[in-house]
XYZ file of C-alpha atoms in Angstrom:
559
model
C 77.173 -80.216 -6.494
C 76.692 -82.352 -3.043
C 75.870 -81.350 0.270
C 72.747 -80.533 1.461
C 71.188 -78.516 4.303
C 67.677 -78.047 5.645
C 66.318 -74.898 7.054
C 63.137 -73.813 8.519
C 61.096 -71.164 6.764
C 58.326 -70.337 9.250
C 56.143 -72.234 11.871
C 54.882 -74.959 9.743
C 56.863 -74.254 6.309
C 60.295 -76.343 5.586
C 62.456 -76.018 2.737
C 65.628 -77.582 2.265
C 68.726 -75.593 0.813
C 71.781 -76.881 -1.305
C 70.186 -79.033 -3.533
C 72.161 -80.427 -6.789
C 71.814 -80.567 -10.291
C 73.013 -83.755 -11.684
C 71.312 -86.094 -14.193
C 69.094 -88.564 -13.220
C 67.074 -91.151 -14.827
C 63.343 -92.668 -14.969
C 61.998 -96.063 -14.752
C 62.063 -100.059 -15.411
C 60.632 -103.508 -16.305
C 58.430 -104.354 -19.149
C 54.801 -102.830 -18.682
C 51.865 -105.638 -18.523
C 48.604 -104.441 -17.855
C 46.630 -106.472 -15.646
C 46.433 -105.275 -12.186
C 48.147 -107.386 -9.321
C 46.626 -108.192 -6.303
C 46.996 -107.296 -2.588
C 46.969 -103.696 -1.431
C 49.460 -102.619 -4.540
C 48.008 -102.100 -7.054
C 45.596 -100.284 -9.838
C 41.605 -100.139 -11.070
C 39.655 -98.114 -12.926
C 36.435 -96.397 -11.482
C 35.369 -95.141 -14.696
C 36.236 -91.885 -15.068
C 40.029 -91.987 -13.408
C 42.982 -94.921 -12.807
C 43.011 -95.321 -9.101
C 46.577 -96.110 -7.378
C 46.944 -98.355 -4.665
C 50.511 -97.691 -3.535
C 50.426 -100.277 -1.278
C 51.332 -97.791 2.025
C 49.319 -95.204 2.886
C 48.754 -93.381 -0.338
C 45.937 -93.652 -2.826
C 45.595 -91.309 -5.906
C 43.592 -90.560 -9.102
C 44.511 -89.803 -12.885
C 41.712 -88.657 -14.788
C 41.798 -91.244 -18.155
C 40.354 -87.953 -20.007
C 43.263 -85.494 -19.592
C 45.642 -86.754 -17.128
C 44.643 -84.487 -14.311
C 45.752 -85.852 -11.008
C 41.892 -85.689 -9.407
C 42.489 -87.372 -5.802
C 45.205 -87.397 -3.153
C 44.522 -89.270 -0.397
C 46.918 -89.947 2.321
C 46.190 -91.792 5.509
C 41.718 -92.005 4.423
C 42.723 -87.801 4.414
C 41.767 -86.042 0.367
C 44.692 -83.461 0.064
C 44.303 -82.808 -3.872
C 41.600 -79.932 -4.273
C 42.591 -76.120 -4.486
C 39.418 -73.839 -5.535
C 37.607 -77.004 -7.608
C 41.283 -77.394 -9.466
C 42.831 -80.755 -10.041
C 46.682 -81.080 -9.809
C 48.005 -81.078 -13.774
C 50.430 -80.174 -16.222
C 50.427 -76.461 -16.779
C 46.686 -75.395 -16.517
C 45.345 -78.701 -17.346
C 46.299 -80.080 -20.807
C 42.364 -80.740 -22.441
C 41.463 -84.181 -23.927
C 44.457 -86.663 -23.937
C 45.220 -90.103 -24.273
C 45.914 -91.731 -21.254
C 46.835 -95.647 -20.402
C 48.246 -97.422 -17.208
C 50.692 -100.714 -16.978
C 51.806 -102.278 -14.184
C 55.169 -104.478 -14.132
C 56.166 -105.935 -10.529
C 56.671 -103.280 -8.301
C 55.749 -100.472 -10.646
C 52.327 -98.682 -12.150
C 53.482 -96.478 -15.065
C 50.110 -94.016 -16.321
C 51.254 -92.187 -19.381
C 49.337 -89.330 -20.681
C 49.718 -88.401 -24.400
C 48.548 -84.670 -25.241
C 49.614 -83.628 -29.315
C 53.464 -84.266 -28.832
C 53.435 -83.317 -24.801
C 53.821 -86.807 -22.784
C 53.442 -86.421 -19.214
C 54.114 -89.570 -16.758
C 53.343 -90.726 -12.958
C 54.684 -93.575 -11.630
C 54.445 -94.823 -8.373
C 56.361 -98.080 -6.445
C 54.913 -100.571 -4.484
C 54.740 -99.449 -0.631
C 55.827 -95.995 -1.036
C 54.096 -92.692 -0.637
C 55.522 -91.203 -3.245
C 54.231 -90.158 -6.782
C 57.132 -89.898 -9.698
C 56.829 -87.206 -11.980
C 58.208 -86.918 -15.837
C 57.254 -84.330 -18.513
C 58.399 -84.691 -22.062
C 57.530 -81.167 -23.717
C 58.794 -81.386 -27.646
C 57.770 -78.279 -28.176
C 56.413 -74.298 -28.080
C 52.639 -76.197 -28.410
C 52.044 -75.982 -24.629
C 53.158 -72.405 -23.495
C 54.918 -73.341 -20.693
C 56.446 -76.529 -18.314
C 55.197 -76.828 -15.327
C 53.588 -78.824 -12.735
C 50.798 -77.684 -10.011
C 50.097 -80.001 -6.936
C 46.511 -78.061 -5.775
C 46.239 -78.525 -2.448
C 42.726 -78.168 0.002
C 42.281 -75.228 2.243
C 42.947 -75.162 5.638
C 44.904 -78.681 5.560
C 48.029 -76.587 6.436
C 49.144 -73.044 7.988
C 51.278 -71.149 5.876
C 51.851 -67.251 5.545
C 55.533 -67.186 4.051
C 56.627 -64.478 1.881
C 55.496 -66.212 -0.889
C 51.904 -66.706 0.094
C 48.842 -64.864 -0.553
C 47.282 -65.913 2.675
C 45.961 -62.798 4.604
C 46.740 -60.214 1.849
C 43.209 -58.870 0.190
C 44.708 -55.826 -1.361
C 46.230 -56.279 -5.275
C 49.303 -53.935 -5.425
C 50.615 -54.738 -8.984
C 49.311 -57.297 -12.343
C 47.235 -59.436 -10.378
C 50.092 -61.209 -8.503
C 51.725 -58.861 -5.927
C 49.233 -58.410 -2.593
C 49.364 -56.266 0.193
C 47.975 -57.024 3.924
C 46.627 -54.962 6.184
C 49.853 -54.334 8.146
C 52.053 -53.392 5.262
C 53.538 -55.903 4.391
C 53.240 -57.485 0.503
C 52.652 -61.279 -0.704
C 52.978 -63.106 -3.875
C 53.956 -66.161 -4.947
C 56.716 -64.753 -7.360
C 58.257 -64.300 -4.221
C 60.184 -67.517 -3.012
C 63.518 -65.811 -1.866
C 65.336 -69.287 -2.792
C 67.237 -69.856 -6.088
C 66.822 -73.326 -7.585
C 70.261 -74.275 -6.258
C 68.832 -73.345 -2.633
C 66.351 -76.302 -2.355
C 65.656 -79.537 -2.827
C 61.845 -79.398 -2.210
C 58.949 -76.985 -0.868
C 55.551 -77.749 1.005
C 54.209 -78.009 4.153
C 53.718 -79.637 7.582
C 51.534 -79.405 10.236
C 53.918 -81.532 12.548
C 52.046 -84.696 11.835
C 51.659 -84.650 7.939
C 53.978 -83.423 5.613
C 53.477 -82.811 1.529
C 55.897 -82.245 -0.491
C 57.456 -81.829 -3.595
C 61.037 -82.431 -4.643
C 61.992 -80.933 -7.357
C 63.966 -82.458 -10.932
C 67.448 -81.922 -11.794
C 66.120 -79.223 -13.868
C 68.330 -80.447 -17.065
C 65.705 -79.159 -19.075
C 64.774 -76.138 -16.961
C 65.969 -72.632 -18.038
C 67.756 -69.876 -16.478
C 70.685 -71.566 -14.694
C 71.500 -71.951 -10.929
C 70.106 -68.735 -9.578
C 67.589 -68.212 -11.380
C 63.965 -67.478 -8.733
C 60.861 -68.803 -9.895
C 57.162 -69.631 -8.386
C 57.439 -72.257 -5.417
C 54.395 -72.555 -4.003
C 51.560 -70.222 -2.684
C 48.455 -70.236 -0.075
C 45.317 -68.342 -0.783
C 41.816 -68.996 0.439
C 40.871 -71.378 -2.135
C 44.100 -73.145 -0.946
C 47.365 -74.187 -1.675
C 49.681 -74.728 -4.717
C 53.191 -75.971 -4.791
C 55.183 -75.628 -8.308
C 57.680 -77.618 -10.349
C 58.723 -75.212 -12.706
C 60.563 -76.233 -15.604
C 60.117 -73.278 -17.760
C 59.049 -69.646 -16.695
C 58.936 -66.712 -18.744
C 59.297 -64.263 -16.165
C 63.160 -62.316 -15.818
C 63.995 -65.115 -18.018
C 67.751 -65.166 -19.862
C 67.580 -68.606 -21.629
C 65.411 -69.677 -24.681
C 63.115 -72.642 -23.680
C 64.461 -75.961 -23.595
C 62.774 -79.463 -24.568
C 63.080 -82.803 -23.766
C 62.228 -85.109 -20.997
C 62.292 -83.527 -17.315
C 62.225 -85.662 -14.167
C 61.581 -86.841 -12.524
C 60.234 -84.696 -9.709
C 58.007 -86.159 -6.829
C 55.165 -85.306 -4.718
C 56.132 -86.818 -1.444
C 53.975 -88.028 1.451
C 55.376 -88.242 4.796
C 54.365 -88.039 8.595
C 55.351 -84.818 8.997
C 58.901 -84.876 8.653
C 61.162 -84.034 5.359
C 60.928 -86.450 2.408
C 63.413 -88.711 2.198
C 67.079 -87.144 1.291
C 67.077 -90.501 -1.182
C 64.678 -88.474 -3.337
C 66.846 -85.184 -3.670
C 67.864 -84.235 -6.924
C 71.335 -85.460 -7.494
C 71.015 -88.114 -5.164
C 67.812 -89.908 -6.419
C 68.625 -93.465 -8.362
C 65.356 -94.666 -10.649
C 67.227 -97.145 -12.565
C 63.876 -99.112 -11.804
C 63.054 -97.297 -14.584
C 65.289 -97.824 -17.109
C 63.101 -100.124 -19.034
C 59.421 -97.733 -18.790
C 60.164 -96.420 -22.475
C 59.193 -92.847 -21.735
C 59.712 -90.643 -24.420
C 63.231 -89.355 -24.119
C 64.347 -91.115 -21.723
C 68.031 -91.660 -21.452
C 69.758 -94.469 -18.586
C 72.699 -93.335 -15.991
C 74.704 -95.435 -18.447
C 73.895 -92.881 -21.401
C 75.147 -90.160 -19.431
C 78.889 -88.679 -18.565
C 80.675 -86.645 -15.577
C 82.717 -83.360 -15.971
C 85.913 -83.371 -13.076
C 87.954 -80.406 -12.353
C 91.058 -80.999 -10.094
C 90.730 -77.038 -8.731
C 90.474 -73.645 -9.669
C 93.125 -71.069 -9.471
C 92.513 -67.483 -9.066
C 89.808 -67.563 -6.938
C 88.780 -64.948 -3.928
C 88.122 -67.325 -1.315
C 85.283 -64.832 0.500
C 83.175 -66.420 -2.000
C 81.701 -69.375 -2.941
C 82.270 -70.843 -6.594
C 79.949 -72.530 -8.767
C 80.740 -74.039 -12.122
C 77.770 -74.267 -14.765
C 76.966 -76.140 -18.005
C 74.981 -75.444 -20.553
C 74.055 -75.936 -24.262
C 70.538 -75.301 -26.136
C 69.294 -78.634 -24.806
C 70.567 -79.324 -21.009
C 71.988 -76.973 -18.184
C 73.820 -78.346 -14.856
C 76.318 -76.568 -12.067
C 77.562 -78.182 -9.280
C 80.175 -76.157 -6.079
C 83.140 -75.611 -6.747
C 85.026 -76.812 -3.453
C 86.097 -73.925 -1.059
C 89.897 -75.493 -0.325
C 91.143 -75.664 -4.032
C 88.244 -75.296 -6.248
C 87.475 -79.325 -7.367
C 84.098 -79.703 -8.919
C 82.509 -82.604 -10.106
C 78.969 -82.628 -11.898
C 77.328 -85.981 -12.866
C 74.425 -87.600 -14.666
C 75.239 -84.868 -17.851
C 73.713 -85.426 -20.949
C 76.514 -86.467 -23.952
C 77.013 -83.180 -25.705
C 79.288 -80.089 -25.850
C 78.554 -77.393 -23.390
C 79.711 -73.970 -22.177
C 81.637 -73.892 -18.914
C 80.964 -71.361 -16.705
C 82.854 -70.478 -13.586
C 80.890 -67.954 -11.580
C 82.012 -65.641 -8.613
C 79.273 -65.702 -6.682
C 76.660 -64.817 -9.608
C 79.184 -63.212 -11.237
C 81.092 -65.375 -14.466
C 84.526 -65.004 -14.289
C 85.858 -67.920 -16.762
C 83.753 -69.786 -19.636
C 85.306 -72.545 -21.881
C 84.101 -75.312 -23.893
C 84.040 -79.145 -22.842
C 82.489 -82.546 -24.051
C 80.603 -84.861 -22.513
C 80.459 -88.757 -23.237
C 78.414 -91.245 -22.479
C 79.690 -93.418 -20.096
C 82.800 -91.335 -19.491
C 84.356 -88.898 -17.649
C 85.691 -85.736 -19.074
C 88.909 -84.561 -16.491
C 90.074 -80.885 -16.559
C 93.530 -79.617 -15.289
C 93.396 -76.915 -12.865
C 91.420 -73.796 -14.274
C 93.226 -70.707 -14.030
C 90.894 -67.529 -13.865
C 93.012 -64.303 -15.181
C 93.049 -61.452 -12.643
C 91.188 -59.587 -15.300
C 88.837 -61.313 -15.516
C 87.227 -60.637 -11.771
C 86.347 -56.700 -11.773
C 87.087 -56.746 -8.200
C 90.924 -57.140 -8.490
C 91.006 -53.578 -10.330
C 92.492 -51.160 -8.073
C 89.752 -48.104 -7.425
C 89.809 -44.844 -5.627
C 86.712 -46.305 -4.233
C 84.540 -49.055 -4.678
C 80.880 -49.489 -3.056
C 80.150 -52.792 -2.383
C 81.679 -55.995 -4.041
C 81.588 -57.535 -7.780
C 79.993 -60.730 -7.184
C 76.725 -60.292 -9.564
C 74.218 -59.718 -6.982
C 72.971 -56.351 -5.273
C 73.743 -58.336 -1.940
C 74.478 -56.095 0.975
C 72.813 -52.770 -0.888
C 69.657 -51.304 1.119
C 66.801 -53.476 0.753
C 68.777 -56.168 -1.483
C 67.641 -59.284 1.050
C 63.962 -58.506 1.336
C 63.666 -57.543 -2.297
C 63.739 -61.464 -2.911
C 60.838 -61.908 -0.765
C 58.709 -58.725 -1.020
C 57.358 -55.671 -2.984
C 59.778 -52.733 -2.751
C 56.882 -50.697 -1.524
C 56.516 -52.785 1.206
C 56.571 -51.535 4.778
C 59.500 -53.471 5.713
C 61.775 -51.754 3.441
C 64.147 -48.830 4.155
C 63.465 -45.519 2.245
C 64.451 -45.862 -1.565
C 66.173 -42.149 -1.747
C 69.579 -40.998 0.712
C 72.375 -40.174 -0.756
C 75.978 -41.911 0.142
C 79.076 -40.402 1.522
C 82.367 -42.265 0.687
C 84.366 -42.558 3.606
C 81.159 -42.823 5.975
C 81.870 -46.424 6.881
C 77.849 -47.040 4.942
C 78.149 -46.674 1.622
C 77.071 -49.803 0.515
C 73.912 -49.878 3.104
C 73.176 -46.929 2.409
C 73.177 -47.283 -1.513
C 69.388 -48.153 -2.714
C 69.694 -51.935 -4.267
C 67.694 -50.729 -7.348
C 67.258 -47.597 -9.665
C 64.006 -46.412 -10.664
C 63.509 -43.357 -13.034
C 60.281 -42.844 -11.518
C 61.089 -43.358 -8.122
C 65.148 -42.379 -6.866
C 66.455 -41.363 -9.531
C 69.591 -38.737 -9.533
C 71.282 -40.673 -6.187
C 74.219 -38.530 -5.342
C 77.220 -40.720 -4.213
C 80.113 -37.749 -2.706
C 84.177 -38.696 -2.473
C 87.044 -36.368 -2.222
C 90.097 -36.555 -4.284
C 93.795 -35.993 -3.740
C 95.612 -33.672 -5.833
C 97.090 -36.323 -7.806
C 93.932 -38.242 -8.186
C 92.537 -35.006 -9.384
C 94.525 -33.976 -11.999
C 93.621 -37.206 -14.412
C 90.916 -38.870 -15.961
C 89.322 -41.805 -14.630
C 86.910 -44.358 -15.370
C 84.108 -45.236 -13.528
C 82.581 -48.612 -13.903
C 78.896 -49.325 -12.449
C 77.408 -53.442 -12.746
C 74.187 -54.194 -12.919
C 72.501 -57.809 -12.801
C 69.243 -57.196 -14.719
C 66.872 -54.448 -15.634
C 63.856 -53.221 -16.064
C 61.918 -51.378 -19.372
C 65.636 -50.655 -20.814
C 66.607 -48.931 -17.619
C 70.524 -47.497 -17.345
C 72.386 -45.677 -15.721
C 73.936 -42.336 -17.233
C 76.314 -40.297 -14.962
C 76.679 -36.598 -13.797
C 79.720 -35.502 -12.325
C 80.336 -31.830 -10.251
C 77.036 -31.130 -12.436
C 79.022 -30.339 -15.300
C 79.890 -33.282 -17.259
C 77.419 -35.684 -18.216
C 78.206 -38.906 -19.819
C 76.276 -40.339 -22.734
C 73.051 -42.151 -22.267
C 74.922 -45.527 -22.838
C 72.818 -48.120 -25.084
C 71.025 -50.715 -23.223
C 72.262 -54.144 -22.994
C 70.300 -57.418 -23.456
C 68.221 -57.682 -20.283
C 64.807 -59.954 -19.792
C 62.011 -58.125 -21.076
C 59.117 -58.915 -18.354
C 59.017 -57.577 -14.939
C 62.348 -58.547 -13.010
C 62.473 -56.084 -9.666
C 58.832 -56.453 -8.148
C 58.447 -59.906 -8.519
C 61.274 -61.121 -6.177
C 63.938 -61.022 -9.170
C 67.576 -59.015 -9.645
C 69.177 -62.259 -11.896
C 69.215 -61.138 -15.493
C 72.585 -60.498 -17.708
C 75.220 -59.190 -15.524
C 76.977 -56.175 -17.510
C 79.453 -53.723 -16.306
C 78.661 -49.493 -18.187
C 82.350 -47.706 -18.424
C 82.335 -44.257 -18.144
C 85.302 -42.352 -19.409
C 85.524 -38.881 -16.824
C 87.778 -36.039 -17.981
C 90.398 -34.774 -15.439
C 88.376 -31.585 -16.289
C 85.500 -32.876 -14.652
C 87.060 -33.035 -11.059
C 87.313 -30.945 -8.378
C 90.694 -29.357 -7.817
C 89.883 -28.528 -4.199
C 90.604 -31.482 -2.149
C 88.685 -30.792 0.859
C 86.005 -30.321 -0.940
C 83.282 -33.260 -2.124
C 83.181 -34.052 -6.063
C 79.493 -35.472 -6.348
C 78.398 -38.241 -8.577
C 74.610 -38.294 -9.835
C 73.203 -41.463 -10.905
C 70.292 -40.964 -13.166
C 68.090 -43.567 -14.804
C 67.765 -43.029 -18.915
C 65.178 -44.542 -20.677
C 61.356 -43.738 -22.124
C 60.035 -47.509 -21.560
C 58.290 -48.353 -18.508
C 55.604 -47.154 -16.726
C 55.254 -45.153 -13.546
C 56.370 -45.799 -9.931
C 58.355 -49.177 -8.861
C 57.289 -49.877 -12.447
C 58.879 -47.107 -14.603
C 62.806 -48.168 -16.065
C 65.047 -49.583 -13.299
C 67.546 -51.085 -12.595
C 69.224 -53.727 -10.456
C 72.873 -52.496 -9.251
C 75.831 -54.601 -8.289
C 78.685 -52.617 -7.462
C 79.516 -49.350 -8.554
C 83.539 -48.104 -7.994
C 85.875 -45.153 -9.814
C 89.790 -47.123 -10.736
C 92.575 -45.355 -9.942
């Protein structure tokens, strides 16, 4: 995917949007070990390898576990959140850590049981290069947390704790004193929305830009922790593997690399975006897993056919060990997605969130795998059915439902959000604003939707089809019609088992339930309304916004 777009996110809070996945590579030259002289350069104070960058950046690795200890930028210490270094995970314990220095590059690796974690940085940047080579399930998680002082920036963005005292739910979810809720689940943005997250106060930016996320889990949309204020101070997150409203299995191998960027208040340099980033300086490091631009391969469509132009396209890969997606473009569907790992992967076309075509395809190194025109079958997009009625659109998202926007960002008991119960009226003009995004059994369950019927329509059976994009504690829907048929309490698909709709989440398995409604079930006066109750079935869950639920993405009855 190319193109990319910045966009504020509050006074002093930038994030940039449309970042790509594409593979990238690490570093270069052979490694000596003797320190060179000028301003570039390393030494060791004892108890930590100090970098001299050479610009206006000087930073710490502790040689006892490979904590980054110090961040100083411009004589200013930035690293520091609570008494926390910056580390791998939540700091890895006792590891083996060395430092080499070739020309224009200081490698420090950091061995921990089969984990190897890297920084790198280049002479007269303010930059520090990330990779992390997890082999596996020995560390319980990827992921990378740059601790940051308090007070060194302003910051109360939806995914902050600053100013919110109250714990609502686990821990995590906060509420302030006006209403409104904080947590930093809640970062609104997909990975395929940004390119980096931090801060600025106008005069000092940090930064960090995220990986590829070959190695990641979860796919293009999937929401994870970006970053977070609290009193202590700040934290911003490379996540490369998250449990939470997760549909993947874990993958290993080498990630990176990311970068915690430096700058003078502005963005980081676009020449660091994922996608766009060349470290063929670093082709010759040896890091563990490491594979060249040369080792890799392209996939090329010419277009796609049977697309709905209202949306946007994106076309995924993925196989056990490496995920990509890049836009498909909006004119005729070409896609290109580079830097892929040699292997055979799973196509996806998606509709919006929604897959509409998979196949299978190869990837070589060095080569470029070309794919005629893909054709998606009008069956294959729900949304080409002809309905009766249909409320909202099949694009695997609750997008446009009540609440659907802020429920990236926020609690759904926050104040901001629009009551969970009303019942919808097709026909009104607001069915789909008026429809709740989510389900709860606990909280509006037994929605009514009411449509009227023609004779004809009457007189058969019909099926009625509702989507949803993840749930909660085995939450479904089951159906009562004219409160005399009710369906069967349909079995519950494969959904992520952790929380998913209070921590800023609707992306799990997109399925469609089919319903099968007798003609006998219908009214056979057409003036007046058949109703349609929506219950939620299941005995998981707990009580409240945290009882069974799910996430809805449209609901319609074919003709």
């Amino acid at each position: 995917m190319s193109g990319v777009n910045g966009r504020p996110l509050g006074r002093r809070t930038f994030v940039l949007a449309g970042a790509a996945a594409a593979g990238t590579a690490a570093l270069t030259g052979p490694l000596a070990t003797a320190a060179s002289a000028a301003s570039f350069g390393w030494s060791d104070d004892g108890s930590n390898y100090v970098v001299d960058t050479g610009a206006s950046l000087v930073f710490k690795v502790s040689k006892t576990n490979g904590d980054l200890t110090s961040l100083v930028y411009k004589g200013t210490e930035y690293q520091g959140y609570g008494g926390k270094n910056s580390h791998v995970e939540s700091g890895l314990g006792t590891s083996t850590v060395t430092i080499a220095q070739s020309g224009t590059t200081i490698l420090i690796s950091v061995t921990y049981g089969t984990l190897k974690h890297y920084y790198a940085a280049r002479s007269g940047e303010n930059n520090v290069y990330l990779w992390t080579n997890k082999a596996d399930s020995s560390v319980s998680a990827t992921r990378y947390i740059v601790r940051v002082k308090a007070g060194l920036f302003l910051n109360d963005e939806p995914d902050s704790y600053t100013y919110a005292p109250t714990v609502i739910e686990s821990a995590d979810v906060f509420e302030k004193s006006d209403g409104q809720t904080r947590s930093k689940h809640y970062s609104k943005l997909r990975v395929m929305d940004y390119s980096y997250v931090g801060w600025t106060t106008g005069s000092v930016g940090l930064w960090i830009v995220r990986s590829n996320h070959e190695k990641a889990s979860g796919g293009p949309f999937y929401r994870s922790l970006l970053r977070h204020q609290s009193a202590d101070g700040g934290g911003l997150y490379e996540i490369l593997y998250y449990g939470e409203n997760q549909t993947e299995a874990e993958r290993y191998g080498l990630q990176g690399p990311y970068v915690i960027a430096l700058t003078d208040g502005g963005a980081p340099s676009s020449a660091l975006y994922p996608g766009t980033l060349t470290t063929s300086w670093a082709d010759s490091l040896g890091l563990s897993g490491y594979v060249a631009a040369s080792g890799r391969g392209k996939v090329a469509g010419v277009g796609i056919s049977g697309r709905n132009t209202a949306y946007a396209y994106t076309v995924g890969l993925a196989n056990s060990a490496a995920q990509y997606w890049g836009s498909a473009r909006s004119s005729d569907g070409y896609f290109s997605i580079g830097g892929v790992l040699p292997g055979t992967y799973t196509l996806t076309v998606f509709k919006g969130e929604l897959a509409v075509y998979t196949t299978s395809v190869t990837v070589t190194a060095g080569g470029t795998t070309t794919l005629n025109t893909i054709a998606i079958p009008s069956s294959n997009d729900p949304g080409n059915a002809s309905a009766i009625w249909r409320i909202n659109n099949w694009d695997g998202t609750p997008g446009g439902f009540k609440n659907a926007d802020l429920m990236t960002y926020a609690h759904p008991s926050d104040v901001r959000a629009a009551s969970w119960t009303g019942n919808v009226v097709i026909g009104s003009g607001t069915e789909t604003s008026a429809f709740p995004c989510y389900l709860w059994k606990d909280v509006n369950s037994g929605i009514i939707v009411y449509f009227r019927l023609t004779a004809a329509q009457a007189a058969a059976a019909h099926t009625l089809r509702i989507g949803v994009t993840t749930a909660y504690a085995n939450g479904r829907p089951q159906v009562v019609v004219n409160d005399t048929w009710t369906s069967a309490v349909p079995s519950p698909p494969t959904q992520p088992s952790t929380r998913s709709l209070t921590v800023g989440s609707y992306r799990g398995n997109n399925y469609t339930f089919t319903y099968s409604v007798p003609a006998s079930a219908w009214l056979t006066d057409t003036s007046a309304y058949n109703t349609l109750k929506i219950y939620v079935a299941s005995g998981s869950g707990t009580t409240s916004f945290l009882s069974a639920g799910t996430s809805v993405d449209a609901i319609d009855l074919l003709a």
